[in-house]
mmCIF file of C-alpha atoms in Angstrom:
data_model
loop_
_atom_site.group_PDB
_atom_site.id
_atom_site.type_symbol
_atom_site.label_atom_id
_atom_site.label_comp_id
_atom_site.label_asym_id
_atom_site.label_seq_id
_atom_site.Cartn_x
_atom_site.Cartn_y
_atom_site.Cartn_z
ATOM 1 C CA UNK A 1 -31.519 -17.906 -7.388
ATOM 2 C CA UNK A 2 -28.642 -15.538 -8.280
ATOM 3 C CA UNK A 3 -27.720 -14.513 -11.598
ATOM 4 C CA UNK A 4 -24.291 -12.768 -12.556
ATOM 5 C CA UNK A 5 -22.741 -10.296 -14.556
ATOM 6 C CA UNK A 6 -19.581 -8.646 -14.728
ATOM 7 C CA UNK A 7 -20.404 -6.188 -12.138
ATOM 8 C CA UNK A 8 -23.500 -7.122 -10.322
ATOM 9 C CA UNK A 9 -25.670 -10.329 -9.012
ATOM 10 C CA UNK A 10 -29.322 -10.163 -8.896
ATOM 11 C CA UNK A 11 -30.704 -12.142 -6.035
ATOM 12 C CA UNK A 12 -34.595 -13.216 -6.320
ATOM 13 C CA UNK A 13 -36.318 -12.957 -2.739
ATOM 14 C CA UNK A 14 -39.704 -14.210 -3.323
ATOM 15 C CA UNK A 15 -41.728 -11.535 -5.146
ATOM 16 C CA UNK A 16 -38.898 -9.043 -5.125
ATOM 17 C CA UNK A 17 -35.399 -8.817 -7.038
ATOM 18 C CA UNK A 18 -32.244 -7.136 -5.217
ATOM 19 C CA UNK A 19 -29.401 -6.111 -7.365
ATOM 20 C CA UNK A 20 -26.104 -5.876 -5.982
ATOM 21 C CA UNK A 21 -23.265 -3.965 -7.674
ATOM 22 C CA UNK A 22 -19.561 -4.973 -7.076
ATOM 23 C CA UNK A 23 -16.604 -2.786 -7.970
ATOM 24 C CA UNK A 24 -13.040 -4.617 -8.535
ATOM 25 C CA UNK A 25 -10.106 -3.745 -6.370
ATOM 26 C CA UNK A 26 -7.504 -2.736 -8.774
ATOM 27 C CA UNK A 27 -4.703 -0.848 -6.884
ATOM 28 C CA UNK A 28 -1.992 0.743 -8.841
ATOM 29 C CA UNK A 29 1.531 -0.328 -8.446
ATOM 30 C CA UNK A 30 2.939 0.029 -4.829
ATOM 31 C CA UNK A 31 4.225 3.526 -4.224
ATOM 32 C CA UNK A 32 7.329 2.751 -2.462
ATOM 33 C CA UNK A 33 7.809 6.542 -1.548
ATOM 34 C CA UNK A 34 4.441 6.756 -0.083
ATOM 35 C CA UNK A 35 3.359 3.609 1.321
ATOM 36 C CA UNK A 36 0.942 5.190 4.018
ATOM 37 C CA UNK A 37 -0.748 7.048 1.036
ATOM 38 C CA UNK A 38 -1.043 3.939 -0.975
ATOM 39 C CA UNK A 39 -2.626 1.861 1.691
ATOM 40 C CA UNK A 40 -5.208 4.672 2.382
ATOM 41 C CA UNK A 41 -6.101 4.486 -1.703
ATOM 42 C CA UNK A 42 -6.173 0.564 -1.298
ATOM 43 C CA UNK A 43 -8.326 0.563 1.700
ATOM 44 C CA UNK A 44 -10.803 2.918 0.185
ATOM 45 C CA UNK A 45 -10.815 0.294 -2.854
ATOM 46 C CA UNK A 46 -11.493 -2.373 -0.438
ATOM 47 C CA UNK A 47 -14.312 -0.551 1.096
ATOM 48 C CA UNK A 48 -16.124 0.111 -2.284
ATOM 49 C CA UNK A 49 -15.475 -3.597 -3.412
ATOM 50 C CA UNK A 50 -16.946 -4.919 -0.121
ATOM 51 C CA UNK A 51 -13.601 -6.718 0.509
ATOM 52 C CA UNK A 52 -12.932 -7.647 4.060
ATOM 53 C CA UNK A 53 -11.699 -11.160 3.824
ATOM 54 C CA UNK A 54 -8.109 -11.106 5.346
ATOM 55 C CA UNK A 55 -6.442 -13.550 2.775
ATOM 56 C CA UNK A 56 -8.237 -11.769 0.045
ATOM 57 C CA UNK A 57 -6.729 -8.199 1.010
ATOM 58 C CA UNK A 58 -3.385 -9.814 1.830
ATOM 59 C CA UNK A 59 -3.318 -11.340 -1.867
ATOM 60 C CA UNK A 60 -4.108 -8.083 -3.429
ATOM 61 C CA UNK A 61 -1.007 -6.395 -1.533
ATOM 62 C CA UNK A 62 1.147 -9.179 -2.484
ATOM 63 C CA UNK A 63 0.056 -8.970 -6.259
ATOM 64 C CA UNK A 64 0.840 -5.175 -6.491
ATOM 65 C CA UNK A 65 4.626 -5.340 -5.230
ATOM 66 C CA UNK A 66 7.188 -5.320 -7.413
ATOM 67 C CA UNK A 67 10.507 -7.399 -7.012
ATOM 68 C CA UNK A 68 12.322 -4.567 -5.230
ATOM 69 C CA UNK A 69 9.486 -4.189 -2.535
ATOM 70 C CA UNK A 70 9.010 -7.853 -2.271
ATOM 71 C CA UNK A 71 12.740 -8.162 -0.991
ATOM 72 C CA UNK A 72 11.738 -6.187 2.220
ATOM 73 C CA UNK A 73 8.699 -8.705 2.993
ATOM 74 C CA UNK A 74 10.058 -11.879 1.787
ATOM 75 C CA UNK A 75 10.067 -13.302 5.177
ATOM 76 C CA UNK A 76 6.364 -12.611 5.713
ATOM 77 C CA UNK A 77 5.450 -13.902 2.138
ATOM 78 C CA UNK A 78 7.599 -16.968 2.539
ATOM 79 C CA UNK A 79 5.946 -17.939 5.896
ATOM 80 C CA UNK A 80 2.750 -16.061 6.251
ATOM 81 C CA UNK A 81 0.744 -15.921 9.774
ATOM 82 C CA UNK A 82 -2.216 -17.847 10.011
ATOM 83 C CA UNK A 83 -4.420 -14.778 11.296
ATOM 84 C CA UNK A 84 -4.151 -10.981 10.525
ATOM 85 C CA UNK A 85 -1.997 -11.592 7.479
ATOM 86 C CA UNK A 86 -3.023 -8.458 5.900
ATOM 87 C CA UNK A 87 -2.181 -6.294 8.992
ATOM 88 C CA UNK A 88 1.131 -8.039 9.489
ATOM 89 C CA UNK A 89 2.050 -7.355 5.758
ATOM 90 C CA UNK A 90 1.119 -3.756 5.718
ATOM 91 C CA UNK A 91 2.652 -2.992 8.997
ATOM 92 C CA UNK A 92 5.986 -4.482 7.835
ATOM 93 C CA UNK A 93 5.857 -2.556 4.538
ATOM 94 C CA UNK A 94 5.035 0.552 6.569
ATOM 95 C CA UNK A 95 7.663 0.025 9.026
ATOM 96 C CA UNK A 96 10.463 -1.109 6.777
ATOM 97 C CA UNK A 97 9.827 1.471 3.964
ATOM 98 C CA UNK A 98 9.033 4.646 6.089
ATOM 99 C CA UNK A 99 11.689 6.755 7.171
ATOM 100 C CA UNK A 100 11.834 7.563 10.958
ATOM 101 C CA UNK A 101 11.572 11.071 11.979
ATOM 102 C CA UNK A 102 15.301 10.968 13.118
ATOM 103 C CA UNK A 103 16.466 9.661 9.591
ATOM 104 C CA UNK A 104 14.351 12.332 7.901
ATOM 105 C CA UNK A 105 15.834 15.219 10.205
ATOM 106 C CA UNK A 106 19.432 13.551 9.489
ATOM 107 C CA UNK A 107 18.844 13.689 5.777
ATOM 108 C CA UNK A 108 17.263 17.456 5.732
ATOM 109 C CA UNK A 109 20.421 18.598 7.948
ATOM 110 C CA UNK A 110 22.859 16.842 5.449
ATOM 111 C CA UNK A 111 21.177 18.555 2.393
ATOM 112 C CA UNK A 112 21.028 21.871 4.404
ATOM 113 C CA UNK A 113 25.049 21.341 4.974
ATOM 114 C CA UNK A 114 25.678 20.414 1.426
ATOM 115 C CA UNK A 115 23.743 23.631 0.053
ATOM 116 C CA UNK A 116 25.681 25.851 2.697
ATOM 117 C CA UNK A 117 29.079 24.302 1.655
ATOM 118 C CA UNK A 118 28.226 24.786 -2.174
ATOM 119 C CA UNK A 119 27.112 28.583 -1.317
ATOM 120 C CA UNK A 120 30.172 29.678 0.447
ATOM 121 C CA UNK A 121 32.375 32.342 -1.719
ATOM 122 C CA UNK A 122 35.527 31.108 -3.089
ATOM 123 C CA UNK A 123 38.308 32.775 -1.786
ATOM 124 C CA UNK A 124 41.359 32.872 -4.100
ATOM 125 C CA UNK A 125 44.887 33.023 -2.180
ATOM 126 C CA UNK A 126 45.826 36.475 -1.136
#
């Protein structure tokens, strides 16, 4: 027999009771600028909450995404795969929102170039 409260369940196994505590997974809003860190935090919550079901994990991620991020994965959300829904969604978000090393280098060089141009002394016609 099991009895429930908000955060635990007690199961009666013959002459002893076993209490199981649950922790709800409540992820913060998706961190678009740091998706890898966001997934690390989320997976720690999954572990603490005992969440291992693929569809549950997929639905938690889906619910945490705002409309701007949803646009990047609307193809997956509209037609989710039968298996590995969570990993498919996670990989798509990481691949589509994480800058490649090449694009980060290009951005850095552009910023350095702009700083160098701004730092040049102004010469007044002589």
